[in-house]
CSV table of C-alpha atoms in Angstrom, one decimal:
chain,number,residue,atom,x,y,z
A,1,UNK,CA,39.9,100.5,-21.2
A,2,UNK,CA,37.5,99.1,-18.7
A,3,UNK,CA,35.4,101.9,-16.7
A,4,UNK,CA,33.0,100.3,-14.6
A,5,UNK,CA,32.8,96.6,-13.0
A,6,UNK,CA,29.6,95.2,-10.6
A,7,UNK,CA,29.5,92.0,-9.0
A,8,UNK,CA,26.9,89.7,-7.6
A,9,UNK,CA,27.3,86.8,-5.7
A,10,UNK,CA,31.1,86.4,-6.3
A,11,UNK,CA,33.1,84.9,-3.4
A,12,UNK,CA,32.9,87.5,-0.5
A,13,UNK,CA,31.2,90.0,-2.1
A,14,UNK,CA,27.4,90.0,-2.4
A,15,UNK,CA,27.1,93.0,-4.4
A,16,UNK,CA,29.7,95.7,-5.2
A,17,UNK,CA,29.9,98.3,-7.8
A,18,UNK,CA,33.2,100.2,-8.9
A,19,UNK,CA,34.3,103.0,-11.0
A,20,UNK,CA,37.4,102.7,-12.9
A,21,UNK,CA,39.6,104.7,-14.4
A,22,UNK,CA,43.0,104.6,-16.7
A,23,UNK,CA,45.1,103.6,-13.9
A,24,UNK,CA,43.3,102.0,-10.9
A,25,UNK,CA,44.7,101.3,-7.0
A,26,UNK,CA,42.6,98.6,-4.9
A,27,UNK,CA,43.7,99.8,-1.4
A,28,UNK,CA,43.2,98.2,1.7
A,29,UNK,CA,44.4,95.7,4.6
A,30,UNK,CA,45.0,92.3,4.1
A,31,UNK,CA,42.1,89.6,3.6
A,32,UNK,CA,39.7,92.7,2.5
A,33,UNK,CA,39.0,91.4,-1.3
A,34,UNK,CA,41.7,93.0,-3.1
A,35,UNK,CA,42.6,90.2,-5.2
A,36,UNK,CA,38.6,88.9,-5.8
A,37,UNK,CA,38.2,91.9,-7.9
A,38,UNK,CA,40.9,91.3,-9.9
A,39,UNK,CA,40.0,87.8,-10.0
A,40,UNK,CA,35.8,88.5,-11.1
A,41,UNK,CA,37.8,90.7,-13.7
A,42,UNK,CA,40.0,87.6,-15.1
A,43,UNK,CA,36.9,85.0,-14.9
A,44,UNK,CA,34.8,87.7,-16.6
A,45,UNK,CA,37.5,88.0,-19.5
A,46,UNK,CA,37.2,83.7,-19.7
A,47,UNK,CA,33.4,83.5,-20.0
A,48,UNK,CA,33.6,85.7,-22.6
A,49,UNK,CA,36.2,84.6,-24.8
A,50,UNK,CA,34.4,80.7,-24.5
A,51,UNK,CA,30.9,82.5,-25.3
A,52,UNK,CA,32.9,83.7,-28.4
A,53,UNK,CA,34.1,80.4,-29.3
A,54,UNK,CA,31.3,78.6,-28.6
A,55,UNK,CA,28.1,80.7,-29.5
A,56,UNK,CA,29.0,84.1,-31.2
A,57,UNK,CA,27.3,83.1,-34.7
A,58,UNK,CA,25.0,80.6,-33.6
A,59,UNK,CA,20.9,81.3,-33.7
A,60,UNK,CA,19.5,82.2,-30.5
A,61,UNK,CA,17.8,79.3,-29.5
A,62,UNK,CA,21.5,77.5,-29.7
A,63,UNK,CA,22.3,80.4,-27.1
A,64,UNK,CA,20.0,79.5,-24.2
A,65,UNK,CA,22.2,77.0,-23.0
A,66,UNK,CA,25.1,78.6,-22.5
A,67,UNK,CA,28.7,78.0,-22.2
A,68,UNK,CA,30.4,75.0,-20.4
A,69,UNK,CA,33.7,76.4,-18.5
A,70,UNK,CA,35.7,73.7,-16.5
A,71,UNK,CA,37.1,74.6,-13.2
A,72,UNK,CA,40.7,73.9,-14.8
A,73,UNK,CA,40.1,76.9,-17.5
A,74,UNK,CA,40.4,79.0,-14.3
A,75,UNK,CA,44.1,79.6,-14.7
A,76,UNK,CA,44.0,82.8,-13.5
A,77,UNK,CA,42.0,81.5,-10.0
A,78,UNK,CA,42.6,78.2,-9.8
A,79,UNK,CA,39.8,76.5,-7.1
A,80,UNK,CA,39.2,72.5,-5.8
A,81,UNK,CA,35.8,73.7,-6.2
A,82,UNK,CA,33.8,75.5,-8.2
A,83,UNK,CA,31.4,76.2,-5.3
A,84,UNK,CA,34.0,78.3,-3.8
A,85,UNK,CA,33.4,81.0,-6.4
A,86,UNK,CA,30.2,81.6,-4.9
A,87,UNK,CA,29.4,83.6,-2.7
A,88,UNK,CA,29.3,82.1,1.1
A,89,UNK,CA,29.2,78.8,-1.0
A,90,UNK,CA,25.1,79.5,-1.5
A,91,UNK,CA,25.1,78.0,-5.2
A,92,UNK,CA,20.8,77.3,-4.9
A,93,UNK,CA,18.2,78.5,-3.2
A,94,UNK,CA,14.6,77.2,-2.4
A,95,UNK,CA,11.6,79.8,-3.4
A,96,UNK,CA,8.3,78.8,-2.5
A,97,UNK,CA,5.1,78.6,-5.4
A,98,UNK,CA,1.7,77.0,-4.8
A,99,UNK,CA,3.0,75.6,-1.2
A,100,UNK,CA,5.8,74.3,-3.2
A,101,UNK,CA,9.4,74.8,-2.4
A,102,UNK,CA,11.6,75.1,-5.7
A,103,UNK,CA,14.7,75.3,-6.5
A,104,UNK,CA,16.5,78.1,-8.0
A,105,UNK,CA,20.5,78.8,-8.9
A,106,UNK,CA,22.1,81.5,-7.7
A,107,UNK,CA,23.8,83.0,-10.3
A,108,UNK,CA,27.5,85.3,-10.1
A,109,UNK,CA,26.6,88.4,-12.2
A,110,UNK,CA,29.7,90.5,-13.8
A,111,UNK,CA,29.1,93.6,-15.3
A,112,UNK,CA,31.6,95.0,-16.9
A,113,UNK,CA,31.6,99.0,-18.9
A,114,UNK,CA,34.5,100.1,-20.9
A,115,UNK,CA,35.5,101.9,-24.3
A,116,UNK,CA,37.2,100.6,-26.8
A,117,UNK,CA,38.2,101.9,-30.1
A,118,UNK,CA,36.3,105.4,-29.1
A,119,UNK,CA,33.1,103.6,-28.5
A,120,UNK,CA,32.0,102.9,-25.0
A,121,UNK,CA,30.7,99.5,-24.5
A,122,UNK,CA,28.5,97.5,-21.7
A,123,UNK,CA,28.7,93.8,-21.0
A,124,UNK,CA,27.1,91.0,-18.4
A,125,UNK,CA,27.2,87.8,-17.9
A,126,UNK,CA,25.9,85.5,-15.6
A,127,UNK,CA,27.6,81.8,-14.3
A,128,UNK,CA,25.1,78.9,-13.3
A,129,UNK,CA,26.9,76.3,-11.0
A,130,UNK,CA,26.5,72.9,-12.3
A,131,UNK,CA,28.9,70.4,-10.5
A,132,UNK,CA,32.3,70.6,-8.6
A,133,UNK,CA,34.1,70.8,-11.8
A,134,UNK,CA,32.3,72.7,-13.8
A,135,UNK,CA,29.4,75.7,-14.7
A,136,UNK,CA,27.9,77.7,-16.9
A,137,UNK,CA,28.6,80.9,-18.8
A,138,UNK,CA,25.4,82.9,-20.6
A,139,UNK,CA,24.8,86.9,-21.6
A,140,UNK,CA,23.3,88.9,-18.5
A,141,UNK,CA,19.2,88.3,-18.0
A,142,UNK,CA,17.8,91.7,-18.7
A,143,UNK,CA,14.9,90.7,-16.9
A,144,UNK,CA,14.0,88.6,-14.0
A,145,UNK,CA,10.6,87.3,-15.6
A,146,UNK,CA,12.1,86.9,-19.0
A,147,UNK,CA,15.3,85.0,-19.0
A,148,UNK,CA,14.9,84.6,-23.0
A,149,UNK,CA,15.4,88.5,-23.2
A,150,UNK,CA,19.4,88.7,-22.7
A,151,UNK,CA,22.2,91.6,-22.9
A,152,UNK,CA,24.3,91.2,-26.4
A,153,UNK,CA,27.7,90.7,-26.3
A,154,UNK,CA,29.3,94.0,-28.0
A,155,UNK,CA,32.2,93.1,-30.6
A,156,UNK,CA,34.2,96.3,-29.1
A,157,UNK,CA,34.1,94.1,-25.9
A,158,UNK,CA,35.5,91.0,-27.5
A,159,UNK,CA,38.9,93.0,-28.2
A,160,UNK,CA,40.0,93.3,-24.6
A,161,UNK,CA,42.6,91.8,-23.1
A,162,UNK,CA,43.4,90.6,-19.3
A,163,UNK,CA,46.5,89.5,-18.1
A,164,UNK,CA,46.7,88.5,-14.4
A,165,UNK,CA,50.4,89.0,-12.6
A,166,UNK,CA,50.4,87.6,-8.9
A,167,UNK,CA,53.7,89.0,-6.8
A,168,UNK,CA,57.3,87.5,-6.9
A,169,UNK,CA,57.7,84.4,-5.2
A,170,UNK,CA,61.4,83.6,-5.3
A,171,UNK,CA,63.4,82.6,-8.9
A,172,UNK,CA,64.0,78.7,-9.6
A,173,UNK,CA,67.4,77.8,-10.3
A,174,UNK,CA,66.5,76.2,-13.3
A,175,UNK,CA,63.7,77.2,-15.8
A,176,UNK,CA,62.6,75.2,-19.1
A,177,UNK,CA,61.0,76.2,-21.6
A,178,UNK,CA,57.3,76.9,-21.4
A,179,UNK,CA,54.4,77.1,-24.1
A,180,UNK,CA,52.1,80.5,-23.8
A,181,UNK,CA,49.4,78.6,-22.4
A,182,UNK,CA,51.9,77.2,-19.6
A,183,UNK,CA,52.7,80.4,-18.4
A,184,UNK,CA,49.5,81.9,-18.0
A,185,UNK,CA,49.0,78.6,-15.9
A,186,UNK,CA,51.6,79.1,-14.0
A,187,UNK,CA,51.2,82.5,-13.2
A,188,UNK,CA,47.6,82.4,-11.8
A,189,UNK,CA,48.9,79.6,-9.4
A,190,UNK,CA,51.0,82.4,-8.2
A,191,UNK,CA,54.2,80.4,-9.5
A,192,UNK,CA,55.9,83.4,-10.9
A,193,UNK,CA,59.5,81.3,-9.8
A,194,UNK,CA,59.3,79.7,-12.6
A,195,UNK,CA,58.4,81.8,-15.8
A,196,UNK,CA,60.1,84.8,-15.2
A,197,UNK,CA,63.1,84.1,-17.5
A,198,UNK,CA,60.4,82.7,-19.6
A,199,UNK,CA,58.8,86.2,-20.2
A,200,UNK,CA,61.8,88.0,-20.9
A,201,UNK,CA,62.7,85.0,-23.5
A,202,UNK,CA,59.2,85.9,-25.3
A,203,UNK,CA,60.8,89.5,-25.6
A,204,UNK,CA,64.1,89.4,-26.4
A,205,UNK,CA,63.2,86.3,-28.9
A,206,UNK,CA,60.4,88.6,-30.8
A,207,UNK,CA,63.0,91.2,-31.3
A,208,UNK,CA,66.5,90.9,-30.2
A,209,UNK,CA,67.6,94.2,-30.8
A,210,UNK,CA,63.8,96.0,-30.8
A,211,UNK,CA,62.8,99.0,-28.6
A,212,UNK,CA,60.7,96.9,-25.6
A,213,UNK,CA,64.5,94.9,-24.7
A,214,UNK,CA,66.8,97.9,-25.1
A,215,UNK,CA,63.8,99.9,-23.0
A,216,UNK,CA,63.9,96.9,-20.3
A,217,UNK,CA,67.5,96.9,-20.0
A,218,UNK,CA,68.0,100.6,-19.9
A,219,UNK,CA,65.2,100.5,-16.5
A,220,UNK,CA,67.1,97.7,-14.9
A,221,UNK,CA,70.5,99.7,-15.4
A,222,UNK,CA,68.9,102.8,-14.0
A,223,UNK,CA,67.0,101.6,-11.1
A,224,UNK,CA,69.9,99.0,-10.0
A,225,UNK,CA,72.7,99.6,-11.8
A,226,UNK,CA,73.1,96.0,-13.1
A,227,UNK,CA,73.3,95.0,-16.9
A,228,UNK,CA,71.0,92.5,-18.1
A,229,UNK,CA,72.1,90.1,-20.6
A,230,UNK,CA,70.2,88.1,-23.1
A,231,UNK,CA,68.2,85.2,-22.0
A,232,UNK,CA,69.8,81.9,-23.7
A,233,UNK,CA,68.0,78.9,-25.0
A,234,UNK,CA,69.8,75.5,-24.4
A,235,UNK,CA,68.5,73.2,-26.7
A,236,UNK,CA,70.5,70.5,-25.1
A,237,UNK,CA,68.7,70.6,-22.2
A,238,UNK,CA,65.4,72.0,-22.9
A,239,UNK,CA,66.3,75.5,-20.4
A,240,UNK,CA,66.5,78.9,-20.2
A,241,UNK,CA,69.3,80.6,-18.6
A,242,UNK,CA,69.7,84.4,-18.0
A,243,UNK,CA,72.8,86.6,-16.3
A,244,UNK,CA,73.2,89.9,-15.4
A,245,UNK,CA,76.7,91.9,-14.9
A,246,UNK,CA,77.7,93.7,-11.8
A,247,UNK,CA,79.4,97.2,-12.4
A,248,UNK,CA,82.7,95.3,-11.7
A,249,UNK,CA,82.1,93.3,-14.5
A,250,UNK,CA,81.3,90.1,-12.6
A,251,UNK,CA,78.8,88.0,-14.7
A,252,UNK,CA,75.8,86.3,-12.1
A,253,UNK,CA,72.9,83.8,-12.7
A,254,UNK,CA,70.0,85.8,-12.1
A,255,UNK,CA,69.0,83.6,-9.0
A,256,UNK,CA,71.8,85.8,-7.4
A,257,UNK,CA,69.9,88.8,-7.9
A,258,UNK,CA,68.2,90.4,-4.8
A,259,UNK,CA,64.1,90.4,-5.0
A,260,UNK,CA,63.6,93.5,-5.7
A,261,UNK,CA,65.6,93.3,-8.9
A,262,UNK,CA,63.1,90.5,-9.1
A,263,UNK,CA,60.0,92.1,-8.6
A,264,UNK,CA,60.7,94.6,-10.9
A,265,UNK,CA,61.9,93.0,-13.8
A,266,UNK,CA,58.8,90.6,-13.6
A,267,UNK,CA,56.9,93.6,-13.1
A,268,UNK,CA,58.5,95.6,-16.7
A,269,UNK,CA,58.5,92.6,-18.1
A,270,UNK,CA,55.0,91.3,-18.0
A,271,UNK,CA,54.0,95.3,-19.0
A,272,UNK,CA,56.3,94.6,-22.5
A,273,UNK,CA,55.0,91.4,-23.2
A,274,UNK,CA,51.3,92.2,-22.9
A,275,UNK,CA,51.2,95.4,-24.7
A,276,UNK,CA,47.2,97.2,-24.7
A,277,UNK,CA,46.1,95.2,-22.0
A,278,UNK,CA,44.1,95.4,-18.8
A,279,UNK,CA,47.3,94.1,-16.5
A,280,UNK,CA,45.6,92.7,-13.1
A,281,UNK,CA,49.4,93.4,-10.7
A,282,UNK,CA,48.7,91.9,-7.3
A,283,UNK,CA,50.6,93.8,-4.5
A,284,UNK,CA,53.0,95.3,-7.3
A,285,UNK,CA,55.1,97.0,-4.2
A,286,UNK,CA,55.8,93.5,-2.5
A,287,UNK,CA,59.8,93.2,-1.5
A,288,UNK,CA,60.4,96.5,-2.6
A,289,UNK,CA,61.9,99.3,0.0
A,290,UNK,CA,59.7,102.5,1.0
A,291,UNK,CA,61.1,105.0,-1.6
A,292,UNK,CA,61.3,102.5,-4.7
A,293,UNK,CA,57.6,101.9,-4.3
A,294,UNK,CA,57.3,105.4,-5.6
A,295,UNK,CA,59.5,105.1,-8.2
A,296,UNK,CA,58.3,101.5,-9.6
A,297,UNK,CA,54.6,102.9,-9.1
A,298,UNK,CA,55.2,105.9,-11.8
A,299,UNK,CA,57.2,104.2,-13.8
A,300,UNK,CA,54.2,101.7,-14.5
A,301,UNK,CA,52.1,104.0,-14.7
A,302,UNK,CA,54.2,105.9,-17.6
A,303,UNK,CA,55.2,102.8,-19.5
A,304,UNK,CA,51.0,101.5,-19.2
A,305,UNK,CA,50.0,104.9,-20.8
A,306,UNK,CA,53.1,104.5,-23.4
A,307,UNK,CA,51.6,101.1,-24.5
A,308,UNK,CA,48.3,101.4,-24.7
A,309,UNK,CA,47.7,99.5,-21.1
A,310,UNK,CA,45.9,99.8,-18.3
A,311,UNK,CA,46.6,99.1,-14.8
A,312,UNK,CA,44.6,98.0,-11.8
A,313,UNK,CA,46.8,96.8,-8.7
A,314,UNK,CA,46.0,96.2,-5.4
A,315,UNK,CA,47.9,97.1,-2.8
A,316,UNK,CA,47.8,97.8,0.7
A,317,UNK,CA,51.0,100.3,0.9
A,318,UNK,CA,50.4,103.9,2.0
A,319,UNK,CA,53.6,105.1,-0.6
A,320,UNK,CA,51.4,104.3,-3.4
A,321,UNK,CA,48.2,105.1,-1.6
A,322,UNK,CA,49.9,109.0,-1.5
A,323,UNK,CA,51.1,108.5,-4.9
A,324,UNK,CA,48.2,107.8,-6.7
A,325,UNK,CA,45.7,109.8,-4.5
A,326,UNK,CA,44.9,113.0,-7.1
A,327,UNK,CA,45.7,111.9,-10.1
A,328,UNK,CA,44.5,107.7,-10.3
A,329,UNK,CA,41.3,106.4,-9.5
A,330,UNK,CA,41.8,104.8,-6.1
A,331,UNK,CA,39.5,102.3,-4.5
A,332,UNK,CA,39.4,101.8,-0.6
A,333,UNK,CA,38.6,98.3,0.7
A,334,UNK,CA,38.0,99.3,4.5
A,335,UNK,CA,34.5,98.2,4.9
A,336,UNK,CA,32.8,97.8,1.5
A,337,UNK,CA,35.0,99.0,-1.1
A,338,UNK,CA,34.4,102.8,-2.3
A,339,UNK,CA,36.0,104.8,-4.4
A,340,UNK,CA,37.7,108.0,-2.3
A,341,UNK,CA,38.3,111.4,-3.7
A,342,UNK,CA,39.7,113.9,-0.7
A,343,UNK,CA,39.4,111.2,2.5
A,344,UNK,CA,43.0,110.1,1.8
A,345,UNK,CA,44.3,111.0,5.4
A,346,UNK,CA,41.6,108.9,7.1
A,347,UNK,CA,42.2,105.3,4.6
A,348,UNK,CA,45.5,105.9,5.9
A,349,UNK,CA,45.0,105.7,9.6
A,350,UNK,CA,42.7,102.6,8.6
A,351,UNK,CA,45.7,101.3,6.8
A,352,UNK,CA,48.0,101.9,9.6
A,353,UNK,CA,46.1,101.5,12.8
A,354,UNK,CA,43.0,99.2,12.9
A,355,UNK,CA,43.1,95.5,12.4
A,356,UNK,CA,40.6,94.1,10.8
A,357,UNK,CA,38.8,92.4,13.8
A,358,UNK,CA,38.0,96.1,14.8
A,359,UNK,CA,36.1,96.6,11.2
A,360,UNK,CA,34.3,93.4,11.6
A,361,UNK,CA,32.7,94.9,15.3
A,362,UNK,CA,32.0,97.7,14.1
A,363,UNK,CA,29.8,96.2,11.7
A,364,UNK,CA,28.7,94.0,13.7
A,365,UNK,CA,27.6,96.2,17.0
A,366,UNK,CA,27.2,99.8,15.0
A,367,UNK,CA,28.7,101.5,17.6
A,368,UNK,CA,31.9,101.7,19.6
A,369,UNK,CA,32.8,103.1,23.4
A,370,UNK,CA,35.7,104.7,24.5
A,371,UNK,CA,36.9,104.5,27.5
A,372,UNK,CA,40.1,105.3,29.8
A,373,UNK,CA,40.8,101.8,30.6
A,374,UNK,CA,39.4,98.5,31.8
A,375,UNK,CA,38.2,99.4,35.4
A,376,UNK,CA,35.7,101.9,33.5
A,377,UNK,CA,34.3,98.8,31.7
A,378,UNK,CA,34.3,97.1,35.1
A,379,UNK,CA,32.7,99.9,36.7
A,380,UNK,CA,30.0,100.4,33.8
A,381,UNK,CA,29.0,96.9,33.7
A,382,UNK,CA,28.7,96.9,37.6
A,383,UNK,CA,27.0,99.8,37.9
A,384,UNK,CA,24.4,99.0,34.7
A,385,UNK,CA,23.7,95.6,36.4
A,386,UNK,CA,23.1,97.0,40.2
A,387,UNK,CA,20.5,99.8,38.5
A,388,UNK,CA,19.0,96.8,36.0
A,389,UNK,CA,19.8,99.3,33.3
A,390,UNK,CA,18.9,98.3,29.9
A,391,UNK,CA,22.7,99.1,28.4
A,392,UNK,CA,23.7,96.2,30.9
A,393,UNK,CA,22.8,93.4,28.0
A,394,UNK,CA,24.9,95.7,25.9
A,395,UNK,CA,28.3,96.2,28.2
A,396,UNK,CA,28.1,92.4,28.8
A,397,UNK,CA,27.6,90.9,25.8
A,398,UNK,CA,31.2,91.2,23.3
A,399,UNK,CA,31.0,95.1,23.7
A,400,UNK,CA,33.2,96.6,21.4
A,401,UNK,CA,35.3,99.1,23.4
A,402,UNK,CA,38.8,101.0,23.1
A,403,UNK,CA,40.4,102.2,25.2
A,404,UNK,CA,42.0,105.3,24.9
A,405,UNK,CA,43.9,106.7,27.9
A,406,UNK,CA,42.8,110.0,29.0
A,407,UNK,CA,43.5,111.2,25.2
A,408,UNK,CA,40.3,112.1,23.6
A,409,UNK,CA,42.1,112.9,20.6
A,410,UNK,CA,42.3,109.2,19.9
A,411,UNK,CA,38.8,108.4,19.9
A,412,UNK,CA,38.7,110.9,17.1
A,413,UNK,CA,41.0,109.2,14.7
A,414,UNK,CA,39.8,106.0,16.0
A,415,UNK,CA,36.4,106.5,15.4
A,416,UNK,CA,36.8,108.4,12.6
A,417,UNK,CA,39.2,105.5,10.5
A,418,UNK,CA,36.5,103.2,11.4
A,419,UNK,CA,33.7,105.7,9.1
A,420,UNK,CA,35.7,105.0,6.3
A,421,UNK,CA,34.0,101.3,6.8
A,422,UNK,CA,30.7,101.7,8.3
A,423,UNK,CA,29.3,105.6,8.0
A,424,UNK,CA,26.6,105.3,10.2
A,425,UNK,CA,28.7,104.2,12.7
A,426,UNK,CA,28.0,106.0,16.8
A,427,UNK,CA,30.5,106.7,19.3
A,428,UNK,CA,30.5,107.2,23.1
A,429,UNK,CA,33.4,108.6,24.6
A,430,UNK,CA,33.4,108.5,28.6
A,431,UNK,CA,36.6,110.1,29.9
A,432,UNK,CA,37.4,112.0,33.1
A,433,UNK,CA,40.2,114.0,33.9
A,434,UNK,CA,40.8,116.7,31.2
A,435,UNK,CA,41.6,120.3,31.2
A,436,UNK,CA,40.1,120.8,27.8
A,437,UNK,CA,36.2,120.7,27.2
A,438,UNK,CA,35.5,117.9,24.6
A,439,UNK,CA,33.8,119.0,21.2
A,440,UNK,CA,30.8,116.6,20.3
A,441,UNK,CA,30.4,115.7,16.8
A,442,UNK,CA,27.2,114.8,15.2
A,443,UNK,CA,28.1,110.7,15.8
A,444,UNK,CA,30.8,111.0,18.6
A,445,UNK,CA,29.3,112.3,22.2
């Protein structure tokens, strides 16, 4: 089980540090670096099975060099580029010594903490951009001056497993037969179309009449009341085909099946074939209605804990936001992404009601005014200009305001959804009008 992961340098993030637990929910809106966590994860799990491949037993002078990893061994975050792993694409930088300006990489640093076998276990590494198509893959530095002096690779680390799972997009009408490798390919291009019958093959073909098929069958039956029947290899024609039966007894393709039998069975699936594994679900609740988000969420979380698995999904739904607030480790990503214990009613409002373009002012101006409507900001800005006020530069220059009626109420949640982002964020509230006298708070006058 992996506890603990920090990043440097790695696509948006510049440094981020996060706690993790048996089962783990990456909440947030979308575009807020759900999925790059789950992807530092999977390109942390492929630089260190190539270090084991390449360098485990070799002497350490052998091990300076590192580890060559080709943009194409990305399966699980396939890029045109390997510069786009980097953060803001910075791959060097220039430090000046002796009036000299020389060149230094910027290196992605993944840190990963876990425990495995009843030993707990910590593991860097660091990747050195070489070209477009490839970099390199070395232990952690342990120290800035001394990049001989390097972080061991545990052998309790070298037992974990990763498997990536992007969300359903659609079922092919026709599927052939794929090799391991071919999935896994397919399935960090986010073409889950076409392997779905493919994983349940892999099941049903280890053990036609074992416990994980009869268990996957039984779930379907439950939560949609259709039978699945066994997926069928034609040799003839290199496919695999694979029907389910209606309650009236009417046998379908399953390409007649709705996507949220879809989802779901790629979802159970995936959990049987990769048995005591870190799964990686992207949005897990995609094309799934309000109340079977619940139910697919704990039955995931039951059949993880049954086989030895653990789960981290991102998600932006406020069903499994509820649902696993208490009793999961849930991380928010409004603003930087922090772990939340009893805030749960506030990462919802930020869920619900701010857009992302309100987080990024915030940020960017620190505070935020509230006003009744536009004619205030007209009349501010007037009035700040006719006085030469020094707030003038401030009102005309991309203020970030909201307006707010005369309900002072909605400054509050307002302001108070957009802490959950930036704590040291100020408020003004100007409003006229009101029977009640307003209560200050310590950041919103």
């Amino acid at each position: 089980m992996l506890t603990r992961i920090q990043i440097k340098n790695f696509k948006r993030f510049e440094s981020v540090d996060l706690e993790l637990g048996k089962n783990v929910v990456f909440i947030g809106p979308n575009n807020s670096g759900k999925t790059t966590i789950l992807q530092a994860l999977a390109l942390w799990e492929i630089g260190l099975h190539r270090w084991n491949e390449k360098k485990q037993n070799k002497a350490p002078s052998e091990k300076r060099s590192g580890v060559q990893i080709n943009r194409n061994d990305l399966i699980s975050l396939p890029v045109p580029n390997t510069n786009l792993l980097w953060n803001d694409l910075h791959v060097r930088k220039s430090e000046r010594s002796n009036d000299k300006q020389i060149p230094q990489n910027i290196r992605i640093d993944i840190l990963v903490e876990g425990i495995s076998n009843d030993k707990s276990w910590t593991c860097g590494l660091e990747f050195d951009f070489a070209n477009a198509e490839f970099f390199h893959c070395r232990p952690l530095r342990l120290s800035e001056n001394n990049p001989l002096n390097r972080m061991e690779v545990p052998l309790d680390a070298t037992d974990t497993k990763i498997a990536f799972l992007p969300p359903m997009s659609g079922l092919a009408a026709t599927e052939p037969l794929w090799q391991p490798g071919r999935i896994s390919v397919l399935l960090g291009e986010g073409q889950t179309a076409q392997v779905l019958r493919n994983i349940c093959y892999q099941i049903y073909s280890k053990s036609p009449s074992g416990p994980e098929w009869n268990d996957l069958v039984s779930h379907i039956k439950e939560l949609f009341g259709v039978m699945l029947l066994p997926p069928l290899f034609i040799k003839e024609r290199g496919e695999i085909t694979m029907m389910f039966k209606e309650p009236s007894g009417i046998q379908l393709d399953l390409s007649s099946s709705g996507r949220g039998l879809q989802q779901t069975l790629l979802l159970l699936a995936h959990l049987y074939a990769n048995p005591k594994t870190v799964l990686l679900l992207d949005e897990p609740d995609a094309h799934l209605e309000v109340l079977r988000q619940r139910q697919i969420y704990q039955l995931l979380t039951s059949l993880a804990d049954k086989l030895g698995s653990q789960i981290i999904a991102a998600s932006h739904s406020e069903i499994v936001l509820n649902e696993a607030a208490g009793r999961d480790v849930v991380v928010a990503f409004v603003g930087k992404p922090h772990r939340i214990d009893d805030r749960v009613s506030q990462v919802l409002k930020a869920l619900r009601e701010i857009g992302y373009d309100q987080y990024y002012q915030a940020e960017q101006t620190g505070w935020v005014l509230y006003l009744e409507g536009s004619t205030d900001l007209a009349i501010l800005q007037t009035l700040a200009k006719k006085l030469n006020h020094p707030a003038s530069e401030y009102l005309e220059e991309r203020p970030f305001v909201h307006y707010i009626g005369n309900q002072p109420q909605k400054a509050r949640d307002h302001f108070f959804a957009l802490r959950e982002a930036k704590t040291d964020l100020v408020g003004i509230t100007i409003i006229d009008n009101i029977e009640k006298e307003l209560q200050p708070t310590t950041k919103l006058v």
